[in-house]
Coordinates of N, CA and C in Angstrom, one line a residue:
Chain A
X1086 N 0.6 -0.8 0.1 CA -0.3 -0.1 -0.1 C 0.8 1.7 -0.5
X1087 N 0.0 2.3 -0.1 CA 1.5 3.7 0.1 C 0.4 4.9 0.2
X1088 N 1.3 6.0 0.8 CA 0.2 6.9 1.3 C 1.1 8.4 0.9
X1089 N 0.4 9.5 1.3 CA 1.4 10.4 1.1 C 0.6 11.0 2.5
X1090 N 1.7 11.9 2.9 CA 1.8 12.7 3.8 C 2.1 14.1 4.0
X1091 N 1.4 15.5 4.3 CA 1.5 16.3 3.9 C 1.9 16.9 5.2
X1092 N 2.7 17.2 5.5 CA 2.9 17.7 7.2 C 2.4 18.8 7.5
X1093 N 2.7 20.3 6.2 CA 1.5 21.5 7.1 C 0.1 21.4 6.1
X1094 N -0.7 21.8 6.7 CA -2.0 22.4 5.6 C -1.9 23.5 5.3
X1095 N -1.2 24.8 5.9 CA -1.0 25.9 5.4 C 0.5 26.3 5.9
X1096 N 1.1 27.3 4.3 CA 2.8 27.1 4.9 C 1.9 29.0 4.7
X1097 N 3.1 30.0 5.5 CA 2.6 31.4 5.1 C 4.2 32.0 5.2
X1098 N 4.8 32.7 4.0 CA 6.4 33.1 3.5 C 5.9 34.6 3.4
X1099 N 6.6 35.3 3.3 CA 7.5 36.4 2.9 C 7.9 36.7 1.6
X1100 N 7.6 37.4 0.7 CA 8.3 37.2 -0.4 C 9.7 37.5 -0.4
X1101 N 10.3 36.4 -1.3 CA 12.3 36.4 -1.3 C 12.4 35.8 0.1
X1102 N 11.6 35.2 0.8 CA 12.1 34.0 2.1 C 11.9 32.5 1.2
X1103 N 12.9 31.8 2.1 CA 12.9 30.6 1.1 C 11.4 29.8 1.7
X1104 N 11.5 29.2 0.6 CA 10.2 27.7 1.0 C 10.4 26.6 1.1
X1105 N 9.8 25.9 2.0 CA 9.8 24.4 2.3 C 8.5 23.9 2.6
X1106 N 8.0 23.4 1.5 CA 6.7 22.2 2.3 C 7.2 20.8 2.4
X1107 N 6.8 20.2 3.0 CA 7.0 19.0 3.9 C 6.1 17.7 3.3
X1108 N 6.6 16.4 3.0 CA 6.3 15.7 2.7 C 6.7 13.8 3.0
X1109 N 5.8 13.6 4.1 CA 6.6 11.9 4.1 C 5.6 10.9 2.9
X1110 N 6.1 10.0 2.5 CA 5.7 9.0 2.0 C 5.5 7.6 2.7
X1111 N 5.0 6.9 2.3 CA 4.9 5.5 2.6 C 5.0 4.7 1.4
X1112 N 5.2 3.4 1.5 CA 5.4 2.5 0.0 C 5.7 1.3 0.0
X1113 N 5.1 0.0 0.0 CA 5.8 -1.1 0.1 C 6.9 -1.0 -1.4
X1114 N 6.9 -0.7 -2.2 CA 7.4 -0.4 -3.6 C 8.2 0.8 -3.7
X1115 N 9.4 0.0 -4.7 CA 10.0 1.4 -5.2 C 9.3 2.9 -5.9
X1116 N 9.1 3.6 -4.5 CA 8.4 4.8 -5.6 C 9.1 6.1 -6.5
X1117 N 7.9 6.1 -7.1 CA 8.0 7.6 -7.8 C 7.2 8.8 -7.0
X1118 N 8.0 10.0 -7.1 CA 7.4 11.0 -6.1 C 7.4 12.1 -7.2
X1119 N 6.2 12.6 -6.5 CA 6.1 14.1 -7.8 C 5.3 14.9 -7.1
X1120 N 5.7 16.3 -7.2 CA 5.5 17.9 -6.4 C 4.7 18.2 -8.0
X1121 N 3.1 18.6 -7.7 CA 2.1 19.5 -8.9 C 1.8 20.7 -8.0
X1122 N 1.2 21.8 -8.5 CA 0.9 22.5 -7.7 C -0.7 23.2 -8.5
X1123 N -1.5 23.7 -8.0 CA -2.6 24.0 -8.6 C -2.9 25.6 -8.3
X1124 N -3.0 26.3 -9.1 CA -3.3 27.2 -9.1 C -5.0 27.4 -9.2
X1125 N -5.6 28.5 -8.4 CA -6.9 28.8 -8.4 C -8.2 28.7 -9.7
X1126 N -8.8 27.3 -9.5 CA -9.5 27.0 -10.9 C -8.9 26.8 -12.2
X1127 N -7.8 26.3 -11.3 CA -7.1 25.5 -12.7 C -6.4 24.3 -12.5
X1128 N -6.0 23.7 -13.4 CA -5.9 22.0 -13.4 C -4.3 21.9 -12.5
X1129 N -3.8 20.8 -12.1 CA -2.4 20.2 -11.7 C -1.4 20.5 -12.7
X1130 N -0.2 21.4 -12.5 CA 0.9 21.4 -13.4 C 1.8 20.9 -12.6
X1131 N 3.0 19.8 -13.1 CA 3.5 18.9 -12.8 C 5.3 20.0 -12.8
X1132 N 5.5 20.2 -11.2 CA 7.0 21.0 -10.7 C 8.0 20.0 -11.0
X1133 N 7.9 18.7 -10.7 CA 9.2 17.9 -10.8 C 8.7 16.8 -10.3
X1134 N 9.6 15.6 -10.9 CA 9.5 14.2 -10.3 C 10.8 13.0 -10.1
X1135 N 10.6 12.2 -9.0 CA 11.9 11.7 -8.8 C 11.0 10.1 -9.5
X1136 N 11.8 9.6 -10.7 CA 11.8 8.1 -10.9 C 12.9 7.3 -10.4
X1137 N 14.0 7.7 -9.7 CA 15.2 6.4 -9.3 C 16.2 6.9 -9.7
X1138 N 16.3 7.9 -10.3 CA 17.9 8.9 -10.9 C 18.4 9.4 -9.8
X1139 N 19.0 11.0 -10.3 CA 19.6 11.9 -8.9 C 18.4 11.5 -7.7
X1140 N 19.1 11.9 -6.2 CA 18.2 12.0 -5.4 C 17.7 13.7 -5.1
X1141 N 18.5 14.3 -5.8 CA 18.1 16.2 -5.7 C 17.7 16.6 -7.0
X1142 N 16.9 16.6 -7.1 CA 15.4 17.1 -8.4 C 15.1 18.5 -8.6
X1143 N 15.3 18.8 -10.0 CA 15.2 20.1 -10.1 C 13.9 20.6 -10.9
X1144 N 13.2 21.6 -10.7 CA 12.0 21.5 -11.5 C 11.6 22.6 -11.8
X1145 N 10.4 22.8 -12.5 CA 10.5 24.7 -12.7 C 10.3 25.6 -11.8
X1146 N 10.5 26.9 -12.4 CA 10.2 28.0 -11.3 C 10.8 28.2 -10.3
X1147 N 12.3 27.6 -10.2 CA 13.4 27.1 -9.3 C 13.2 26.4 -7.8
X1148 N 12.1 25.4 -8.1 CA 11.7 24.3 -7.0 C 12.7 23.7 -7.6
X1149 N 12.9 22.7 -6.3 CA 13.8 21.7 -6.0 C 13.0 21.0 -5.1
X1150 N 13.5 19.1 -5.0 CA 13.2 18.1 -4.0 C 14.0 17.4 -3.6
X1151 N 14.2 17.0 -2.7 CA 15.7 15.4 -2.1 C 14.4 14.2 -1.8
X1152 N 15.2 13.5 -2.8 CA 14.4 12.5 -2.3 C 15.4 11.6 -0.8
X1153 N 14.8 11.5 0.4 CA 15.6 10.5 1.4 C 15.1 9.4 1.3
X1154 N 16.0 8.2 1.4 CA 15.2 6.8 1.6 C 14.7 7.0 3.3
X1155 N 15.5 7.2 3.4 CA 15.9 6.4 5.0 C 15.3 7.5 6.2
X1156 N 14.2 8.5 5.8 CA 13.5 9.6 6.2 C 12.4 9.0 5.4
X1157 N 11.9 8.4 4.3 CA 10.9 8.1 3.5 C 10.3 10.1 3.2
X1158 N 10.7 11.2 2.9 CA 10.8 12.0 2.3 C 10.8 12.7 1.3
X1159 N 10.7 14.0 1.2 CA 10.6 14.2 -0.5 C 10.0 15.8 -0.4
X1160 N 11.1 16.5 0.2 CA 10.5 18.0 0.9 C 10.4 18.9 -0.2
X1161 N 10.2 19.7 -0.4 CA 9.8 20.4 -1.5 C 10.1 22.3 -1.2
X1162 N 11.4 22.3 -1.7 CA 11.9 23.9 -1.0 C 11.9 24.8 -2.7
X1163 N 11.9 26.1 -2.2 CA 13.0 26.8 -3.7 C 13.3 28.1 -2.2
X1164 N 14.3 28.5 -2.9 CA 15.5 29.5 -2.2 C 14.6 31.3 -1.9
X1165 N 13.8 31.3 -2.9 CA 13.4 33.0 -3.1 C 12.1 32.6 -3.4
X1166 N 11.2 33.4 -2.6 CA 9.2 32.9 -2.7 C 8.9 33.9 -3.8
X1167 N 8.0 34.0 -4.6 CA 7.5 34.8 -5.7 C 6.1 34.7 -5.0
X1168 N 5.9 36.4 -5.3 CA 4.0 36.3 -5.2 C 3.0 35.2 -6.1
X1169 N 3.4 34.9 -7.2 CA 3.3 34.2 -8.3 C 3.3 32.3 -7.6
X1170 N 4.3 32.3 -6.7 CA 4.3 30.8 -6.3 C 2.5 30.8 -5.3
X1171 N 2.1 31.5 -5.0 CA 1.2 31.2 -4.0 C -0.2 30.2 -4.8
X1172 N -0.2 29.3 -3.9 CA -1.1 28.1 -4.7 C -1.1 27.0 -3.7
X1173 N -1.8 26.1 -4.5 CA -2.0 25.0 -3.8 C -1.0 23.5 -3.6
X1174 N -0.5 22.7 -3.3 CA 0.6 22.3 -3.8 C 0.5 20.6 -2.8
X1175 N 0.8 19.8 -4.2 CA 0.3 18.2 -4.1 C 1.6 17.5 -3.9
X1176 N 1.9 16.6 -2.4 CA 2.9 15.8 -3.2 C 2.4 14.4 -3.6
X1177 N 3.0 13.7 -4.3 CA 2.4 12.5 -5.1 C 2.9 11.4 -5.0
X1178 N 2.3 10.2 -4.9 CA 3.4 9.0 -5.2 C 2.3 8.4 -5.8
X1179 N 3.4 7.7 -6.6 CA 3.2 6.1 -7.7 C 4.2 4.9 -7.4
X1180 N 3.2 3.7 -7.7 CA 4.0 2.5 -8.2 C 5.2 2.3 -9.1
X1181 N 6.2 3.0 -9.0 CA 7.4 2.6 -10.2 C 7.4 1.2 -11.1
X1182 N 6.6 0.3 -10.0 CA 7.4 -0.9 -11.2 C 6.2 -1.3 -11.4
X1183 N 5.1 -0.4 -10.9 CA 3.7 -0.9 -12.0 C 3.0 -0.4 -13.7
X1184 N 2.3 -1.0 -13.7 CA 2.2 -0.9 -15.2 C 0.9 -0.1 -15.0
X1185 N 0.9 0.3 -14.4 CA -0.2 1.9 -14.8 C -0.2 3.1 -13.7
X1186 N -0.6 3.8 -14.1 CA -0.1 5.4 -14.0 C -1.2 6.0 -12.5
X1187 N -1.5 4.9 -11.3 CA -2.5 5.6 -10.8 C -1.5 6.2 -10.1
X1188 N -2.1 7.7 -9.5 CA -1.3 8.6 -8.3 C -1.9 8.3 -6.8
X1189 N -1.5 8.6 -6.2 CA -1.9 8.7 -4.7 C -1.7 10.4 -3.7
X1190 N -2.3 10.9 -3.8 CA -2.3 12.4 -3.7 C -2.2 12.3 -2.0
X1191 N -1.4 13.7 -1.5 CA -1.6 13.9 -0.3 C -2.9 15.0 -0.3
X1192 N -2.6 15.1 0.9 CA -4.0 16.2 1.3 C -3.9 17.6 0.6
X1193 N -2.4 18.2 0.1 CA -2.1 19.5 0.0 C -1.8 20.3 1.1
X1194 N -1.2 21.1 0.3 CA -0.5 22.5 1.1 C -0.5 23.6 0.8
X1195 N -1.5 24.1 1.0 CA -2.1 26.0 0.8 C -0.6 26.7 1.4
X1196 N 0.1 27.4 -0.1 CA 1.2 28.5 0.4 C 1.2 29.6 0.5
X1197 N 0.9 30.5 1.3 CA 0.5 31.8 1.1 C 1.8 32.8 0.9
X1198 N 1.5 34.0 0.4 CA 2.7 34.5 0.3 C 2.7 35.6 0.5
X1199 N 3.0 36.4 1.5 CA 3.2 37.9 1.8 C 3.9 39.4 1.0
X1200 N 3.6 40.2 0.6 CA 4.2 41.1 0.1 C 5.3 41.6 1.0
Chain F
X137 N 1.8 21.4 -28.8 CA 1.1 20.0 -28.8 C -0.3 20.9 -28.0
X138 N -1.2 20.5 -28.3 CA -2.5 20.8 -27.5 C -2.1 20.0 -26.1
X139 N -2.9 20.8 -24.7 CA -2.9 20.1 -24.0 C -4.0 18.8 -23.6
X140 N -4.3 18.9 -22.5 CA -5.6 17.9 -22.1 C -6.9 18.3 -21.9
X141 N -8.1 18.7 -22.8 CA -9.1 19.5 -23.0 C -10.3 18.1 -22.0
X142 N -11.3 19.3 -21.2 CA -12.2 18.7 -20.5 C -13.6 19.8 -21.1
X143 N -14.7 18.7 -21.3 CA -15.8 19.5 -21.3 C -16.9 18.6 -20.8
X144 N -18.0 18.8 -20.2 CA -17.8 21.2 -20.2 C -17.3 21.3 -19.2
X145 N -16.9 22.6 -18.7 CA -16.1 23.0 -17.6 C -16.6 23.6 -16.6
X146 N -18.0 23.4 -16.7 CA -19.2 23.5 -15.6 C -20.2 22.7 -16.0
X147 N -21.1 22.3 -14.8 CA -22.2 21.3 -15.0 C -22.7 21.9 -13.9
X148 N -24.0 22.3 -13.8 CA -25.2 21.8 -12.6 C -26.3 20.8 -13.1
X149 N -26.7 19.8 -12.3 CA -27.4 19.1 -12.4 C -28.1 18.7 -10.8
X150 N -29.2 17.7 -11.1 CA -30.3 17.6 -9.9 C -29.9 16.0 -9.2
X151 N -30.2 15.9 -8.0 CA -30.2 14.4 -7.8 C -30.8 13.6 -8.3
X152 N -30.2 12.5 -8.4 CA -30.9 11.4 -9.3 C -30.9 11.2 -10.7
X153 N -30.3 12.4 -11.4 CA -29.7 12.6 -12.5 C -28.7 11.9 -13.3
X154 N -28.2 11.6 -14.6 CA -27.3 11.6 -14.7 C -26.5 12.1 -15.5
X155 N -24.9 12.1 -15.2 CA -24.0 13.1 -16.3 C -22.6 12.6 -16.8
X156 N -22.2 13.0 -18.0 CA -21.3 12.5 -18.9 C -20.3 13.6 -18.8
X157 N -19.0 13.2 -18.6 CA -18.2 13.8 -18.9 C -17.0 13.4 -19.8
X158 N -16.5 14.5 -20.8 CA -15.6 14.1 -21.8 C -14.0 15.0 -21.4
X159 N -13.2 13.7 -21.9 CA -12.2 13.8 -22.2 C -11.1 13.7 -23.1
X160 N -10.3 14.8 -23.5 CA -9.5 14.1 -24.2 C -7.9 14.7 -24.6
X161 N -7.3 13.6 -24.7 CA -6.0 13.6 -24.2 C -5.0 14.3 -25.0
X162 N -3.9 14.6 -24.6 CA -2.8 15.2 -25.4 C -2.4 13.9 -27.0
X163 N -2.4 14.3 -28.0 CA -2.3 13.9 -29.3 C -0.9 12.6 -28.6
X164 N -0.9 11.3 -29.1 CA -0.5 10.5 -29.3 C -0.6 9.8 -27.4
X165 N -1.0 10.2 -26.8 CA -1.2 9.5 -25.6 C -2.1 8.7 -25.7
X166 N -2.1 7.9 -24.6 CA -2.6 6.3 -24.9 C -3.8 5.9 -23.3
X167 N -3.1 6.4 -22.5 CA -3.5 6.5 -20.9 C -4.6 7.6 -20.4
X168 N -5.5 7.2 -19.9 CA -6.6 8.7 -19.5 C -6.7 8.0 -17.9
X169 N -6.8 8.7 -17.4 CA -6.7 8.7 -15.5 C -8.0 9.8 -15.0
X170 N -8.9 10.1 -14.6 CA -9.8 10.5 -13.9 C -9.7 10.2 -12.2
X171 N -10.3 11.4 -12.1 CA -9.6 11.6 -10.6 C -11.0 12.6 -9.9
X172 N -11.1 12.8 -8.8 CA -12.7 13.4 -8.6 C -11.8 14.4 -7.0
X173 N -11.9 15.8 -6.8 CA -11.3 16.7 -5.9 C -12.6 17.2 -5.5
X174 N -12.4 16.9 -4.0 CA -13.1 17.4 -3.4 C -12.9 18.1 -1.7
X175 N -13.3 19.6 -1.1 CA -12.6 19.6 -0.4 C -12.4 18.7 1.2
X176 N -13.6 17.6 1.4 CA -13.1 16.5 2.1 C -12.3 15.9 2.3
X177 N -12.2 15.0 0.7 CA -11.6 13.8 0.7 C -10.5 13.9 -0.2
X178 N -9.5 15.6 -0.9 CA -8.8 15.4 -1.7 C -8.8 14.9 -3.2
X179 N -8.1 14.4 -3.4 CA -7.8 13.8 -4.3 C -7.9 12.6 -4.7
X180 N -9.3 12.1 -5.4 CA -9.1 10.2 -5.9 C -9.1 10.2 -6.3
X181 N -8.3 8.7 -7.0 CA -8.2 8.0 -8.1 C -9.8 7.5 -8.6
X182 N -10.5 7.6 -10.2 CA -11.4 6.8 -9.9 C -10.9 5.6 -10.8
X183 N -10.4 5.6 -11.7 CA -10.3 4.8 -13.4 C -9.0 4.9 -13.8
X184 N -8.5 4.2 -14.4 CA -7.8 4.5 -15.9 C -7.7 3.8 -17.0
X185 N -8.0 4.5 -18.7 CA -7.9 3.8 -19.5 C -6.9 3.8 -20.2
X186 N -6.4 2.7 -21.0 CA -6.0 2.1 -21.8 C -5.9 1.5 -22.4
X187 N -5.9 2.1 -23.4 CA -6.1 1.4 -25.3 C -7.7 1.1 -25.5
X188 N -8.4 1.6 -24.8 CA -9.9 1.5 -24.4 C -10.4 0.4 -23.7
X189 N -9.1 -0.4 -22.7 CA -9.4 -1.2 -21.5 C -9.2 -0.5 -20.0
X190 N -10.3 -0.7 -19.3 CA -9.8 0.0 -18.1 C -9.0 -1.4 -17.4
X191 N -7.5 0.0 -17.0 CA -6.4 -0.7 -16.5 C -6.2 -1.0 -14.7
X192 N -7.3 0.1 -14.6 CA -7.1 0.3 -12.7 C -8.3 0.8 -12.4
X193 N -8.6 0.5 -11.2 CA -10.4 1.2 -11.0 C -10.1 1.7 -9.6
X194 N -10.5 2.5 -9.3 CA -10.4 2.6 -7.5 C -11.8 2.9 -6.3
X195 N -11.8 3.2 -5.6 CA -12.4 2.9 -4.5 C -14.0 3.7 -4.5
X196 N -14.7 3.9 -5.8 CA -16.0 4.1 -6.1 C -17.1 3.0 -6.5
X197 N -18.0 3.6 -5.9 CA -19.4 2.6 -6.0 C -19.5 2.4 -7.7
X198 N -20.3 1.7 -8.4 CA -20.5 1.1 -9.5 C -21.5 2.1 -10.4
X199 N -22.0 3.0 -9.7 CA -22.4 4.6 -10.2 C -21.4 5.4 -11.0
X200 N -20.4 5.2 -10.9 CA -19.3 5.8 -11.7 C -18.7 4.9 -13.0
X201 N -18.8 5.1 -14.1 CA -18.2 4.1 -14.9 C -17.7 5.2 -15.8
X202 N -16.9 4.4 -17.2 CA -15.9 5.2 -17.9 C -15.9 4.4 -19.7
X203 N -15.0 5.1 -20.1 CA -14.8 4.1 -21.1 C -13.8 5.0 -22.0
X204 N -13.7 4.6 -23.0 CA -12.4 4.9 -23.9 C -12.3 4.4 -25.2
X205 N -12.4 5.7 -25.9 CA -12.3 5.4 -27.7 C -11.5 5.0 -28.4
X206 N -11.6 4.4 -29.5 CA -10.2 4.0 -30.1 C -9.3 5.8 -30.5
X207 N -9.7 6.4 -30.4 CA -8.9 7.7 -30.5 C -8.5 8.0 -29.5
X208 N -8.5 7.5 -28.1 CA -8.2 7.7 -26.7 C -9.1 8.6 -25.9
X209 N -10.4 9.1 -27.1 CA -10.8 10.1 -25.9 C -11.6 9.6 -24.8
X210 N -12.1 9.8 -23.8 CA -12.4 9.0 -22.9 C -13.6 9.5 -22.3
X211 N -14.5 9.3 -21.9 CA -15.7 9.7 -20.7 C -16.2 9.1 -19.8
X212 N -16.7 9.9 -18.8 CA -17.1 9.4 -17.4 C -18.5 9.3 -17.3
X213 N -18.6 8.0 -16.7 CA -20.4 9.0 -16.1 C -20.8 8.5 -14.9
X214 N -21.6 9.5 -14.7 CA -21.9 9.2 -13.2 C -23.7 9.4 -13.0
X215 N -24.2 7.9 -12.8 CA -25.4 7.9 -12.9 C -26.1 8.1 -11.2
X216 N -27.5 8.2 -11.4 CA -28.4 8.2 -10.3 C -27.0 9.4 -9.0
X217 N -27.0 10.6 -9.9 CA -26.1 11.6 -9.1 C -27.1 11.6 -7.8
X218 N -25.9 11.5 -6.5 CA -26.0 12.2 -5.2 C -25.3 13.8 -5.0
X219 N -25.7 14.0 -3.7 CA -25.2 15.3 -3.8 C -23.4 15.2 -3.2
X220 N -23.0 14.4 -3.4 CA -21.6 14.1 -2.1 C -21.0 14.3 -3.4
X221 N -21.5 13.6 -4.6 CA -21.0 13.9 -6.1 C -20.5 15.4 -6.6
X222 N -20.8 16.3 -6.1 CA -20.5 17.6 -6.1 C -18.8 17.8 -6.0
X223 N -18.1 17.6 -7.2 CA -16.7 17.5 -7.1 C -16.2 18.3 -8.4
X224 N -14.9 18.9 -8.2 CA -13.8 18.5 -9.2 C -13.3 17.5 -10.0
X225 N -13.8 16.9 -11.7 CA -13.5 15.9 -11.9 C -12.2 16.7 -12.6
X226 N -10.6 15.6 -12.8 CA -9.9 16.3 -13.4 C -9.6 14.7 -14.2
X227 N -8.6 15.2 -15.5 CA -8.8 14.0 -16.3 C -7.0 13.8 -16.7
X228 N -6.1 13.1 -16.9 CA -5.1 13.4 -17.0 C -4.5 12.0 -17.5
X229 N -3.7 12.4 -18.7 CA -3.2 11.6 -20.1 C -2.1 11.3 -20.0
X230 N -1.1 10.2 -20.3 CA -0.1 10.1 -20.9 C 0.2 8.9 -21.2
X231 N 1.7 8.8 -22.2 CA 1.8 8.0 -23.2 C 1.3 6.7 -22.6
X232 N 1.2 6.1 -21.7 CA 1.2 5.1 -21.2 C 2.3 4.0 -20.9
X233 N 3.2 4.1 -21.3 CA 4.4 3.5 -21.3 C 4.7 2.8 -20.2
X234 N 4.9 3.7 -19.5 CA 5.9 3.9 -18.1 C 5.1 3.5 -17.0
X235 N 3.9 3.2 -16.7 CA 3.4 3.1 -16.1 C 4.0 4.3 -14.8
X236 N 4.4 3.2 -13.7 CA 4.4 4.5 -12.7 C 5.3 5.6 -12.2
X237 N 6.1 5.7 -13.5 CA 7.1 6.6 -13.8 C 6.7 7.6 -14.9
X238 N 5.8 7.5 -15.5 CA 5.1 8.4 -16.4 C 4.3 9.6 -15.7
X239 N 4.8 10.8 -16.2 CA 4.3 12.4 -15.9 C 2.8 11.7 -16.6
X240 N 1.9 11.9 -15.3 CA 0.3 12.4 -15.6 C 0.4 14.3 -16.1
X241 N -0.2 14.1 -17.2 CA -0.7 15.9 -17.8 C -2.3 16.5 -17.5
X242 N -2.8 16.9 -16.7 CA -3.9 17.2 -16.0 C -4.7 17.9 -17.0
X243 N -6.1 17.9 -17.5 CA -7.0 18.8 -17.9 C -7.4 20.0 -16.9
X244 N -7.9 21.0 -17.2 CA -8.4 22.2 -16.4 C -9.7 21.5 -15.4
X245 N -10.3 20.1 -15.7 CA -11.4 19.9 -14.8 C -12.4 20.6 -15.2
X246 N -13.6 19.7 -14.9 CA -15.5 19.9 -14.8 C -15.2 20.3 -13.6
X247 N -16.2 21.1 -13.3 CA -16.7 21.0 -11.9 C -18.2 21.0 -12.1
X248 N -18.8 19.9 -11.4 CA -20.1 19.5 -11.3 C -20.6 20.0 -9.9
X249 N -21.8 20.6 -9.9 CA -22.6 20.5 -8.8 C -23.7 19.9 -9.0
X250 N -24.2 19.4 -7.9 CA -25.2 18.5 -7.8 C -26.0 18.9 -7.0
X251 N -27.3 19.6 -6.9 CA -28.3 20.2 -6.1 C -29.2 19.3 -6.1

């Protein structure tokens, strides 16, 4: 079985300060891990994904995440927040060895960016 | 390349009615998945279709069904609508060849309101 826990439902930062969104996962199999972002009234956009190569993954818009197997974590970071980063962020896991694309989503973290 | 498109974008139905939602995947993609997004339950997997066959199914009642056509377009149907079916329904497409490592590309969603 697989599951994802996003440790914060809401994170508030000031523009220009670092962003940290925390995610822990549980998986019986080798996981693929993703971060998606959802802006209001929009669909989901992929920020980055980990599938088994480098444990430090760089994504779009300056985001990156590090896969830590020993801690079962996949935290999302960005050095400097921008107002346009305000959105809902989802940590997602799938079974890397599966032939299906079923995704298991975390409950989401709302990122607020203050001017 | 055009992205994933979903029609209609908004729907209002009454309890007991049925509804059909449509999804057109990215050209060349053979896998289509459907997800339900609600404030209480978050994002939950409904089912996945690949080459006109259901490849995986989530834990939803039989009132929820889907199909995929030879051009990879997919429809989902919900019969005997209940108030709790009010949600954003998201469709995702991917090439369908790499299972759990595939990147899922999401459409903007269909907002269903059941009165």
